[in-house]
Amino acid sequence: MVSRAELERVRYVTAHFEVLQGLAVLPVVAGCGVAMAWAAGWISGWIVPMVAVIAVAATFAANAHYRRTYGQVEPRSGKTRDAFLLWPTAGLIIAVVLVHAAGLHLPISLEGVILSAGALAGAWLQRPLAPAFLLIGCVGLALSLAPLGGLGGRHPLSDTENWMILFNGGVAVLAGWGHLLLRRTLGQGRNR
């Protein structure tokens, strides 16, 4: 007999099949992370186009793997609670504009706090992905609230490149968890 939790997980996976294909997202996230590392001055610029080509090829390969293994699913139209991602984004934009317009140097990263709050909200709204969202939210919140900029200094996660790298790391964790959830729920696929 199938438990209620297992049934809910199957419903969630079938309703969100397209966004749980984490192997297709990971190369793009890696490419964005490399681009942000270049923007921060951590790596040479010649690496970015090379990684971009590899990321595109890996994304196509991952999409082919998912189609071959699980088939193709037509997403159904309708209302979704995934719009919760818009609130942290809107809050982030407003907070960044206000803080930068006022010329404030906060000992915490307001950007990181807002993104972490969005991840924690995701844990509540997207329960099968809750472990990944909780990890992302708690780590992000701890890093954002730690006074890493020193007294009166700017918090390093308030620099766009740095919080984007943190964001990409969170998306990578979420993409990996989504892939594991998909695989655990649907098994190895139809070509077993």
Coordinates of N, CA, C and O in Angstrom, one line a residue:
M1 N 0.8 -1.2 0.0 CA 0.0 0.0 0.0 C 0.9 1.3 0.0 O 1.9 1.3 0.7
V2 N 0.5 2.2 -0.8 CA 1.3 3.5 -0.9 C 0.9 4.4 0.2 O -0.3 4.7 0.4
S3 N 1.8 5.0 0.9 CA 1.5 5.9 1.9 C 1.1 7.3 1.4 O 1.3 7.6 0.2
R4 N 0.5 8.1 2.2 CA 0.0 9.4 1.8 C 1.2 10.3 1.3 O 1.1 11.0 0.4
A5 N 2.3 10.2 2.1 CA 3.5 11.0 1.7 C 4.0 10.6 0.4 O 4.4 11.5 -0.4
E6 N 4.1 9.3 0.1 CA 4.5 8.8 -1.2 C 3.6 9.3 -2.3 O 4.1 9.7 -3.4
L7 N 2.3 9.2 -2.1 CA 1.4 9.7 -3.1 C 1.5 11.2 -3.4 O 1.5 11.6 -4.5
E8 N 1.7 12.0 -2.3 CA 1.9 13.4 -2.5 C 3.2 13.7 -3.3 O 3.2 14.6 -4.1
R9 N 4.2 12.9 -3.0 CA 5.5 13.1 -3.7 C 5.3 12.8 -5.2 O 5.8 13.5 -6.1
V10 N 4.6 11.7 -5.5 CA 4.3 11.3 -6.9 C 3.5 12.4 -7.6 O 3.8 12.8 -8.8
R11 N 2.5 12.9 -6.9 CA 1.7 14.1 -7.5 C 2.6 15.3 -7.8 O 2.5 15.9 -8.8
Y12 N 3.4 15.6 -6.8 CA 4.3 16.8 -7.0 C 5.3 16.6 -8.1 O 5.4 17.5 -9.0
V13 N 5.9 15.4 -8.2 CA 6.8 15.1 -9.3 C 6.2 15.2 -10.7 O 6.7 15.8 -11.6
T14 N 5.0 14.6 -10.8 CA 4.3 14.6 -12.1 C 3.8 16.0 -12.5 O 3.9 16.4 -13.6
A15 N 3.4 16.8 -11.5 CA 3.0 18.2 -11.8 C 4.2 19.1 -12.1 O 4.0 20.1 -12.8
H16 N 5.3 18.8 -11.5 CA 6.5 19.7 -11.7 C 7.6 19.0 -12.5 O 8.8 19.4 -12.3
F17 N 7.3 18.1 -13.3 CA 8.3 17.3 -14.0 C 9.4 18.1 -14.7 O 10.6 17.8 -14.6
E18 N 8.9 19.1 -15.4 CA 9.8 20.0 -16.2 C 10.9 20.7 -15.3 O 12.0 20.8 -15.7
V19 N 10.5 21.2 -14.2 CA 11.4 21.9 -13.4 C 12.3 21.1 -12.5 O 13.2 21.6 -11.9
L20 N 12.0 19.8 -12.4 CA 12.8 18.9 -11.6 C 14.0 18.2 -12.3 O 14.7 17.5 -11.8
Q21 N 14.1 18.6 -13.6 CA 15.2 18.0 -14.4 C 16.5 18.8 -14.1 O 17.0 19.5 -15.0
G22 N 17.0 18.5 -12.9 CA 18.2 19.3 -12.5 C 19.4 19.1 -13.3 O 20.3 20.1 -13.3
L23 N 19.7 18.0 -13.9 CA 20.9 17.8 -14.7 C 20.9 18.8 -15.9 O 22.0 19.1 -16.4
A24 N 19.8 19.2 -16.4 CA 19.7 20.2 -17.4 C 20.0 21.6 -17.0 O 20.5 22.4 -17.7
V25 N 19.8 21.8 -15.7 CA 20.0 23.2 -15.1 C 21.4 23.4 -14.6 O 22.0 24.5 -14.7
L26 N 22.0 22.3 -14.1 CA 23.4 22.4 -13.5 C 24.4 23.0 -14.4 O 25.2 23.9 -14.0
P27 N 24.5 22.7 -15.7 CA 25.5 23.3 -16.6 C 25.3 24.8 -16.8 O 26.2 25.6 -16.8
V28 N 24.0 25.2 -16.9 CA 23.7 26.6 -17.0 C 24.1 27.4 -15.7 O 24.7 28.5 -15.8
V29 N 23.8 26.8 -14.6 CA 24.2 27.4 -13.3 C 25.7 27.5 -13.2 O 26.2 28.5 -12.8
A30 N 26.4 26.5 -13.6 CA 27.9 26.5 -13.6 C 28.4 27.6 -14.5 O 29.3 28.3 -14.1
G31 N 27.8 27.7 -15.7 CA 28.2 28.8 -16.6 C 28.0 30.2 -16.0 O 28.9 31.1 -16.1
C32 N 26.9 30.4 -15.4 CA 26.6 31.7 -14.7 C 27.5 31.9 -13.6 O 28.0 33.0 -13.4
G33 N 27.9 30.9 -12.8 CA 28.8 31.0 -11.7 C 30.2 31.4 -12.2 O 30.9 32.3 -11.6
V34 N 30.6 30.8 -13.3 CA 31.9 31.1 -13.9 C 31.9 32.6 -14.4 O 32.9 33.3 -14.2
A35 N 30.8 33.0 -15.0 CA 30.7 34.4 -15.5 C 30.8 35.4 -14.3 O 31.4 36.4 -14.4
M36 N 30.1 35.0 -13.2 CA 30.2 35.9 -12.0 C 31.6 35.9 -11.4 O 32.1 37.0 -10.9
A37 N 32.3 34.8 -11.4 CA 33.6 34.7 -10.9 C 34.6 35.6 -11.8 O 35.5 36.3 -11.3
W38 N 34.3 35.6 -13.1 CA 35.1 36.5 -14.0 C 34.8 37.9 -13.7 O 35.7 38.8 -13.6
A39 N 33.5 38.3 -13.5 CA 33.1 39.6 -13.2 C 33.7 40.1 -11.9 O 34.0 41.3 -11.7
A40 N 33.9 39.2 -10.9 CA 34.5 39.6 -9.7 C 36.0 39.7 -9.8 O 36.6 40.1 -8.8
G41 N 36.5 39.2 -10.9 CA 38.0 39.3 -11.1 C 38.7 38.1 -10.5 O 40.0 38.2 -10.4
W42 N 38.0 37.0 -10.3 CA 38.7 35.9 -9.7 C 39.3 35.0 -10.8 O 40.3 34.2 -10.5
I43 N 38.8 35.0 -12.0 CA 39.4 34.1 -13.0 C 39.5 35.0 -14.3 O 39.0 36.0 -14.5
S44 N 40.3 34.4 -15.3 CA 40.5 35.0 -16.6 C 39.3 34.9 -17.4 O 38.5 34.0 -17.4
G45 N 39.1 35.9 -18.3 CA 37.9 36.0 -19.2 C 37.9 34.9 -20.2 O 36.8 34.6 -20.7
W46 N 39.0 34.3 -20.7 CA 39.0 33.4 -21.7 C 38.2 32.1 -21.3 O 37.8 31.3 -22.2
I47 N 38.1 31.9 -20.0 CA 37.5 30.6 -19.5 C 35.9 30.7 -19.8 O 35.3 29.7 -20.0
V48 N 35.4 31.9 -19.7 CA 33.9 32.0 -19.8 C 33.3 31.5 -21.1 O 32.4 30.6 -21.1
P49 N 33.8 31.8 -22.3 CA 33.2 31.2 -23.5 C 33.4 29.7 -23.6 O 32.5 29.0 -24.1
M50 N 34.6 29.2 -23.1 CA 34.8 27.8 -23.2 C 33.8 27.1 -22.3 O 33.2 26.1 -22.7
V51 N 33.5 27.6 -21.1 CA 32.6 27.0 -20.2 C 31.2 27.1 -20.8 O 30.3 26.2 -20.6
A52 N 30.9 28.2 -21.4 CA 29.5 28.4 -22.0 C 29.3 27.3 -23.1 O 28.2 26.8 -23.2
V53 N 30.2 27.0 -24.0 CA 30.1 26.0 -25.0 C 29.8 24.6 -24.3 O 28.9 23.9 -24.7
I54 N 30.6 24.3 -23.3 CA 30.5 23.0 -22.6 C 29.1 23.0 -22.0 O 28.4 21.9 -22.0
A55 N 28.7 24.1 -21.4 CA 27.4 24.1 -20.7 C 26.2 23.9 -21.6 O 25.3 23.2 -21.3
V56 N 26.3 24.5 -22.8 CA 25.2 24.3 -23.8 C 25.2 22.8 -24.2 O 24.1 22.2 -24.3
A57 N 26.3 22.2 -24.5 CA 26.4 20.8 -24.9 C 25.9 19.9 -23.8 O 25.1 19.0 -24.1
A58 N 26.3 20.2 -22.6 CA 25.8 19.4 -21.4 C 24.3 19.5 -21.2 O 23.7 18.5 -20.9
T59 N 23.8 20.7 -21.4 CA 22.3 20.9 -21.3 C 21.5 20.1 -22.3 O 20.5 19.4 -22.0
F60 N 22.0 20.1 -23.6 CA 21.4 19.3 -24.6 C 21.4 17.9 -24.3 O 20.5 17.1 -24.5
A61 N 22.6 17.4 -23.8 CA 22.8 16.0 -23.5 C 21.8 15.6 -22.3 O 21.2 14.5 -22.3
A62 N 21.7 16.5 -21.3 CA 20.9 16.2 -20.2 C 19.4 16.1 -20.6 O 18.6 15.2 -20.2
N63 N 19.0 17.1 -21.4 CA 17.6 17.0 -21.9 C 17.3 15.8 -22.7 O 16.2 15.2 -22.6
A64 N 18.3 15.3 -23.5 CA 18.1 14.1 -24.3 C 18.0 12.9 -23.3 O 17.2 12.0 -23.5
H65 N 18.8 12.9 -22.3 CA 18.8 11.8 -21.2 C 17.4 11.8 -20.6 O 16.8 10.7 -20.5
Y66 N 16.8 12.9 -20.2 CA 15.5 12.9 -19.5 C 14.4 12.4 -20.5 O 13.6 11.7 -20.1
R67 N 14.5 12.9 -21.8 CA 13.5 12.4 -22.8 C 13.6 10.9 -23.0 O 12.6 10.2 -23.1
R68 N 14.8 10.4 -23.1 CA 15.1 9.0 -23.3 C 14.6 8.1 -22.1 O 14.1 7.1 -22.3
T69 N 14.9 8.6 -20.9 CA 14.7 7.9 -19.7 C 13.2 8.0 -19.2 O 12.7 6.9 -18.9
Y70 N 12.7 9.1 -19.3 CA 11.3 9.3 -18.7 C 10.2 9.7 -19.7 O 9.1 9.8 -19.3
G71 N 10.6 10.0 -20.9 CA 9.7 10.4 -21.9 C 9.5 11.9 -21.8 O 10.2 12.6 -21.2
Q72 N 8.4 12.4 -22.5 CA 8.2 13.8 -22.5 C 6.8 14.1 -21.9 O 5.9 13.3 -22.2
V73 N 6.7 15.1 -21.1 CA 5.5 15.5 -20.5 C 5.1 16.9 -20.9 O 5.9 17.8 -21.0
E74 N 3.8 17.0 -21.3 CA 3.3 18.3 -21.6 C 2.8 19.0 -20.3 O 2.0 18.4 -19.6
P75 N 3.4 20.1 -20.0 CA 3.0 20.8 -18.8 C 1.5 21.3 -18.9 O 1.1 21.8 -20.0
R76 N 0.7 21.1 -17.9 CA -0.6 21.5 -17.9 C -0.7 23.0 -17.5 O 0.1 23.5 -16.7
S77 N -1.6 23.6 -18.1 CA -1.8 25.1 -17.8 C -2.6 25.2 -16.5 O -3.4 24.3 -16.2
G78 N -2.5 26.3 -15.9 CA -3.3 26.5 -14.7 C -2.5 27.3 -13.7 O -1.3 27.7 -13.9
K79 N -3.1 27.6 -12.6 CA -2.5 28.4 -11.5 C -1.5 27.6 -10.8 O -1.6 26.4 -10.6
T80 N -0.4 28.2 -10.4 CA 0.6 27.5 -9.6 C 1.1 28.4 -8.5 O 1.0 29.6 -8.6
R81 N 1.6 27.8 -7.5 CA 2.2 28.5 -6.4 C 3.6 28.9 -6.6 O 4.3 29.4 -5.7
D82 N 4.2 28.6 -7.7 CA 5.6 28.9 -8.0 C 5.8 30.4 -8.1 O 6.9 30.8 -8.2
A83 N 4.8 31.2 -8.2 CA 4.9 32.6 -8.2 C 5.5 33.2 -6.9 O 5.9 34.4 -6.9
F84 N 5.7 32.4 -5.9 CA 6.3 32.9 -4.7 C 7.7 33.3 -5.0 O 8.3 34.2 -4.2
L85 N 8.4 32.9 -6.1 CA 9.7 33.4 -6.4 C 9.7 34.8 -6.8 O 10.8 35.5 -6.7
L86 N 8.6 35.4 -7.2 CA 8.6 36.8 -7.6 C 8.7 37.7 -6.4 O 9.3 38.8 -6.5
W87 N 8.2 37.3 -5.2 CA 8.3 38.2 -4.1 C 9.7 38.5 -3.6 O 10.1 39.6 -3.4
P88 N 10.5 37.4 -3.4 CA 11.9 37.7 -3.0 C 12.7 38.5 -4.1 O 13.5 39.4 -3.8
T89 N 12.3 38.3 -5.4 CA 13.0 39.1 -6.4 C 12.6 40.5 -6.4 O 13.5 41.4 -6.4
A90 N 11.3 40.8 -6.2 CA 10.8 42.2 -6.1 C 11.4 42.8 -4.8 O 11.9 44.0 -4.9
G91 N 11.4 42.1 -3.7 CA 12.0 42.6 -2.5 C 13.5 42.9 -2.6 O 14.0 43.9 -2.1
L92 N 14.2 42.0 -3.3 CA 15.6 42.2 -3.5 C 15.9 43.5 -4.3 O 16.8 44.3 -4.0
I93 N 15.2 43.7 -5.4 CA 15.4 44.8 -6.3 C 15.1 46.1 -5.5 O 15.9 47.1 -5.5
I94 N 14.0 46.2 -4.8 CA 13.6 47.4 -4.0 C 14.7 47.6 -2.9 O 15.1 48.8 -2.7
A95 N 15.1 46.6 -2.2 CA 16.1 46.8 -1.1 C 17.4 47.3 -1.7 O 18.0 48.2 -1.1
V96 N 17.9 46.7 -2.8 CA 19.2 47.1 -3.4 C 19.1 48.5 -3.8 O 20.0 49.3 -3.6
V97 N 18.0 48.9 -4.4 CA 17.9 50.3 -4.9 C 17.9 51.3 -3.7 O 18.6 52.3 -3.8
L98 N 17.1 51.0 -2.7 CA 17.1 51.9 -1.5 C 18.4 51.9 -0.8 O 18.8 53.0 -0.4
V99 N 19.1 50.8 -0.6 CA 20.3 50.8 0.2 C 21.4 51.5 -0.6 O 22.2 52.4 -0.1
H100 N 21.5 51.3 -1.9 CA 22.5 51.9 -2.7 C 22.2 53.4 -2.9 O 23.1 54.2 -3.0
A101 N 20.9 53.8 -3.0 CA 20.5 55.2 -3.2 C 20.9 56.0 -1.9 O 21.3 57.1 -2.0
A102 N 20.7 55.3 -0.8 CA 21.1 56.0 0.5 C 22.6 55.9 0.8 O 23.0 56.6 1.7
G103 N 23.3 55.1 0.0 CA 24.8 55.0 0.2 C 25.1 54.3 1.5 O 26.2 54.6 2.1
L104 N 24.3 53.4 2.0 CA 24.5 52.7 3.2 C 25.5 51.5 3.0 O 25.5 50.9 2.0
H105 N 26.3 51.3 4.1 CA 27.2 50.2 4.1 C 26.8 49.4 5.4 O 27.2 49.8 6.5
L106 N 26.0 48.4 5.2 CA 25.5 47.6 6.3 C 26.4 46.5 6.7 O 27.1 45.9 5.8
P107 N 26.5 46.1 7.9 CA 27.3 45.0 8.4 C 26.8 43.6 8.0 O 27.4 42.6 8.1
I108 N 25.5 43.6 7.5 CA 24.9 42.4 7.0 C 24.6 42.6 5.6 O 24.7 43.7 5.0
S109 N 24.3 41.5 4.9 CA 23.9 41.5 3.5 C 22.4 41.5 3.4 O 21.8 40.4 3.6
L110 N 21.8 42.6 3.1 CA 20.3 42.7 2.9 C 19.9 41.8 1.8 O 18.9 41.1 1.8
E111 N 20.7 41.8 0.7 CA 20.4 41.0 -0.5 C 20.4 39.5 -0.1 O 19.5 38.8 -0.5
G112 N 21.4 39.0 0.7 CA 21.4 37.6 1.1 C 20.3 37.3 2.0 O 19.7 36.2 1.9
V113 N 19.9 38.2 2.9 CA 18.8 37.9 3.8 C 17.5 37.8 3.0 O 16.7 36.8 3.3
I114 N 17.3 38.6 2.0 CA 16.0 38.5 1.2 C 16.0 37.2 0.4 O 15.0 36.5 0.4
L115 N 17.1 36.9 -0.2 CA 17.2 35.6 -1.0 C 17.0 34.4 0.0 O 16.3 33.4 -0.4
S116 N 17.6 34.5 1.1 CA 17.4 33.4 2.1 C 16.0 33.2 2.6 O 15.5 32.1 2.8
A117 N 15.4 34.4 2.8 CA 13.9 34.3 3.2 C 13.1 33.7 2.1 O 12.2 32.9 2.4
G118 N 13.4 34.0 0.9 CA 12.7 33.4 -0.2 C 12.9 31.9 -0.3 O 12.0 31.1 -0.5
A119 N 14.1 31.4 0.0 CA 14.4 30.0 0.1 C 13.6 29.3 1.2 O 13.1 28.3 1.0
L120 N 13.6 30.0 2.4 CA 12.8 29.4 3.5 C 11.3 29.4 3.2 O 10.6 28.4 3.6
A121 N 10.8 30.4 2.5 CA 9.4 30.4 2.0 C 9.2 29.2 1.1 O 8.2 28.5 1.1
G122 N 10.2 29.0 0.2 CA 10.1 27.8 -0.7 C 10.0 26.5 0.0 O 9.3 25.6 -0.5
A123 N 10.7 26.4 1.1 CA 10.6 25.2 1.9 C 9.2 24.9 2.4 O 8.8 23.8 2.5
W124 N 8.5 25.9 2.7 CA 7.2 25.8 3.2 C 6.2 25.5 2.0 O 5.3 24.7 2.2
L125 N 6.4 26.2 0.9 CA 5.5 26.1 -0.2 C 5.7 24.9 -1.1 O 4.8 24.4 -1.8
Q126 N 6.9 24.5 -1.2 CA 7.3 23.4 -2.1 C 7.8 22.2 -1.2 O 9.0 21.9 -1.3
R127 N 7.0 21.6 -0.4 CA 7.4 20.6 0.6 C 8.3 19.5 0.1 O 9.3 19.2 0.8
P128 N 8.1 18.9 -1.1 CA 9.1 17.8 -1.5 C 10.5 18.4 -1.7 O 11.4 17.6 -1.6
L129 N 10.6 19.6 -1.9 CA 12.0 20.2 -2.1 C 12.4 20.9 -0.8 O 13.5 21.6 -0.8
A130 N 11.7 20.7 0.3 CA 12.0 21.4 1.6 C 13.4 21.2 2.1 O 14.1 22.2 2.5
P131 N 14.0 20.0 2.1 CA 15.3 19.8 2.6 C 16.3 20.7 1.9 O 17.2 21.3 2.5
A132 N 16.3 20.8 0.6 CA 17.2 21.6 -0.2 C 17.0 23.1 0.1 O 17.9 23.8 0.3
F133 N 15.7 23.5 0.1 CA 15.4 24.9 0.4 C 15.8 25.3 1.8 O 16.3 26.4 2.0
L134 N 15.6 24.4 2.8 CA 16.0 24.7 4.2 C 17.5 24.8 4.2 O 18.0 25.8 4.9
L135 N 18.3 24.0 3.6 CA 19.7 24.1 3.6 C 20.2 25.4 3.0 O 21.0 26.1 3.6
I136 N 19.6 25.7 1.8 CA 20.0 27.0 1.1 C 19.6 28.2 2.0 O 20.5 29.1 2.2
G137 N 18.4 28.2 2.5 CA 18.0 29.3 3.4 C 18.8 29.5 4.6 O 19.2 30.6 5.0
C138 N 19.1 28.4 5.3 CA 19.8 28.5 6.6 C 21.3 28.9 6.4 O 21.8 29.8 7.1
V139 N 21.9 28.3 5.4 CA 23.3 28.7 5.1 C 23.4 30.1 4.6 O 24.2 30.9 5.1
G140 N 22.5 30.5 3.7 CA 22.5 31.9 3.2 C 22.2 32.9 4.3 O 22.8 33.9 4.3
L141 N 21.3 32.6 5.2 CA 21.0 33.5 6.3 C 22.1 33.6 7.2 O 22.5 34.8 7.6
A142 N 22.8 32.5 7.6 CA 24.0 32.6 8.4 C 25.1 33.4 7.8 O 25.7 34.3 8.5
L143 N 25.3 33.2 6.5 CA 26.4 34.0 5.9 C 26.0 35.5 5.8 O 26.8 36.4 5.9
S144 N 24.7 35.7 5.5 CA 24.3 37.1 5.3 C 24.2 37.9 6.6 O 24.4 39.1 6.6
L145 N 24.0 37.2 7.7 CA 23.9 37.9 9.0 C 25.2 38.0 9.7 O 25.4 38.8 10.7
A146 N 26.2 37.2 9.3 CA 27.6 37.3 9.9 C 28.2 38.6 9.4 O 28.1 39.0 8.3
P147 N 28.8 39.4 10.4 CA 29.4 40.7 10.0 C 30.7 40.5 9.2 O 31.8 40.8 9.7
L148 N 30.6 40.0 8.0 CA 31.8 39.7 7.2 C 32.5 40.9 6.7 O 33.7 40.8 6.3
G149 N 31.9 42.0 6.7 CA 32.5 43.3 6.2 C 33.2 44.0 7.3 O 33.9 45.1 7.0
G150 N 33.2 43.5 8.5 CA 33.9 44.2 9.6 C 33.1 45.4 10.0 O 32.0 45.7 9.5
L151 N 33.6 46.2 11.0 CA 32.9 47.3 11.5 C 32.8 48.4 10.5 O 33.9 48.9 10.0
G152 N 31.7 48.8 10.1 CA 31.5 49.9 9.1 C 31.8 49.5 7.7 O 31.7 50.3 6.8
G153 N 32.3 48.3 7.4 CA 32.6 47.9 6.1 C 31.4 47.3 5.4 O 30.4 46.9 6.0
R154 N 31.5 47.2 4.1 CA 30.5 46.7 3.3 C 30.5 45.1 3.3 O 31.6 44.5 3.2
H155 N 29.4 44.5 3.5 CA 29.4 43.0 3.6 C 29.7 42.5 2.2 O 29.2 43.0 1.2
P156 N 30.6 41.5 2.1 CA 30.9 41.0 0.7 C 29.8 40.4 -0.1 O 29.8 40.5 -1.3
L157 N 28.7 39.9 0.6 CA 27.6 39.4 -0.1 C 26.6 40.5 -0.6 O 25.6 40.3 -1.3
S158 N 27.0 41.8 -0.4 CA 26.2 42.9 -0.9 C 26.8 43.3 -2.3 O 26.1 44.1 -3.0
D159 N 27.9 42.7 -2.7 CA 28.4 42.9 -4.0 C 27.7 42.0 -5.0 O 27.5 40.8 -4.7
T160 N 27.2 42.5 -6.1 CA 26.4 41.7 -7.0 C 27.0 40.4 -7.4 O 26.3 39.4 -7.4
E161 N 28.3 40.4 -7.8 CA 28.9 39.2 -8.2 C 28.9 38.1 -7.1 O 28.7 37.0 -7.4
N162 N 29.1 38.6 -5.9 CA 29.2 37.6 -4.7 C 27.8 37.0 -4.4 O 27.7 35.8 -4.2
W163 N 26.8 37.8 -4.3 CA 25.5 37.2 -4.0 C 24.9 36.4 -5.2 O 24.2 35.5 -5.0
M164 N 25.4 36.8 -6.4 CA 25.0 35.9 -7.5 C 25.6 34.6 -7.5 O 25.0 33.6 -7.9
I165 N 26.9 34.5 -7.0 CA 27.6 33.3 -6.9 C 26.9 32.4 -5.8 O 26.7 31.2 -6.0
L166 N 26.5 33.1 -4.7 CA 25.8 32.4 -3.6 C 24.5 31.9 -4.2 O 24.1 30.8 -3.9
F167 N 23.8 32.7 -4.9 CA 22.5 32.3 -5.5 C 22.7 31.1 -6.5 O 21.9 30.2 -6.4
N168 N 23.7 31.2 -7.3 CA 24.0 30.0 -8.2 C 24.3 28.8 -7.4 O 23.8 27.7 -7.8
G169 N 25.0 28.9 -6.3 CA 25.2 27.7 -5.5 C 23.9 27.1 -4.9 O 23.7 25.9 -4.9
G170 N 23.0 28.0 -4.5 CA 21.7 27.6 -4.0 C 20.9 26.9 -5.1 O 20.3 25.9 -4.9
V171 N 20.9 27.5 -6.3 CA 20.2 26.9 -7.4 C 20.8 25.5 -7.8 O 20.1 24.5 -8.1
A172 N 22.1 25.4 -7.7 CA 22.8 24.1 -7.9 C 22.3 23.0 -6.9 O 22.0 21.9 -7.3
V173 N 22.2 23.4 -5.7 CA 21.8 22.5 -4.6 C 20.3 22.1 -4.9 O 19.9 20.9 -4.9
L174 N 19.5 23.0 -5.3 CA 18.1 22.8 -5.6 C 17.9 21.9 -6.8 O 17.1 21.0 -6.9
A175 N 18.7 22.2 -7.9 CA 18.7 21.4 -9.1 C 19.1 19.9 -8.8 O 18.4 19.0 -9.3
G176 N 20.1 19.8 -8.0 CA 20.6 18.4 -7.7 C 19.5 17.7 -6.9 O 19.2 16.5 -7.1
W177 N 18.9 18.4 -5.9 CA 17.8 17.7 -5.1 C 16.6 17.4 -6.0 O 16.0 16.3 -5.9
G178 N 16.3 18.3 -6.9 CA 15.2 18.0 -7.8 C 15.4 16.8 -8.7 O 14.5 16.0 -8.9
H179 N 16.6 16.6 -9.2 CA 17.0 15.4 -10.0 C 16.8 14.2 -9.1 O 16.3 13.2 -9.5
L180 N 17.4 14.2 -7.9 CA 17.3 13.1 -7.0 C 15.8 12.7 -6.6 O 15.4 11.6 -6.6
L181 N 15.0 13.8 -6.4 CA 13.6 13.5 -6.2 C 12.9 12.9 -7.4 O 12.1 11.9 -7.2
L182 N 13.2 13.4 -8.5 CA 12.6 12.8 -9.8 C 13.0 11.3 -9.9 O 12.2 10.5 -10.2
R183 N 14.3 11.1 -9.7 CA 14.8 9.7 -9.9 C 14.3 8.8 -8.8 O 13.9 7.6 -9.1
R184 N 14.2 9.3 -7.6 CA 13.7 8.4 -6.5 C 12.2 8.1 -6.7 O 11.8 7.0 -6.4
T185 N 11.5 9.1 -7.2 CA 10.1 8.9 -7.4 C 9.7 8.0 -8.6 O 8.9 7.1 -8.5
L186 N 10.4 8.3 -9.7 CA 10.1 7.6 -11.0 C 11.0 6.4 -11.3 O 10.8 5.7 -12.2
G187 N 12.0 6.2 -10.5 CA 12.9 5.2 -10.7 C 13.9 5.5 -11.8 O 14.2 6.6 -12.2
Q188 N 14.5 4.4 -12.4 CA 15.5 4.6 -13.4 C 14.8 4.9 -14.8 O 15.5 5.2 -15.7
G189 N 13.5 4.9 -14.8 CA 12.9 5.3 -16.1 C 12.3 4.1 -16.8 O 12.3 2.9 -16.3
R190 N 11.9 4.3 -18.0 CA 11.2 3.3 -18.8 C 12.1 2.3 -19.5 O 11.7 1.3 -20.0
N191 N 13.4 2.6 -19.6 CA 14.3 1.8 -20.4 C 15.1 0.9 -19.4 O 16.3 0.6 -19.6
R192 N 14.5 0.4 -18.4 CA 15.2 -0.4 -17.4 C 15.4 -1.8 -17.9 O 14.6 -2.5 -18.5

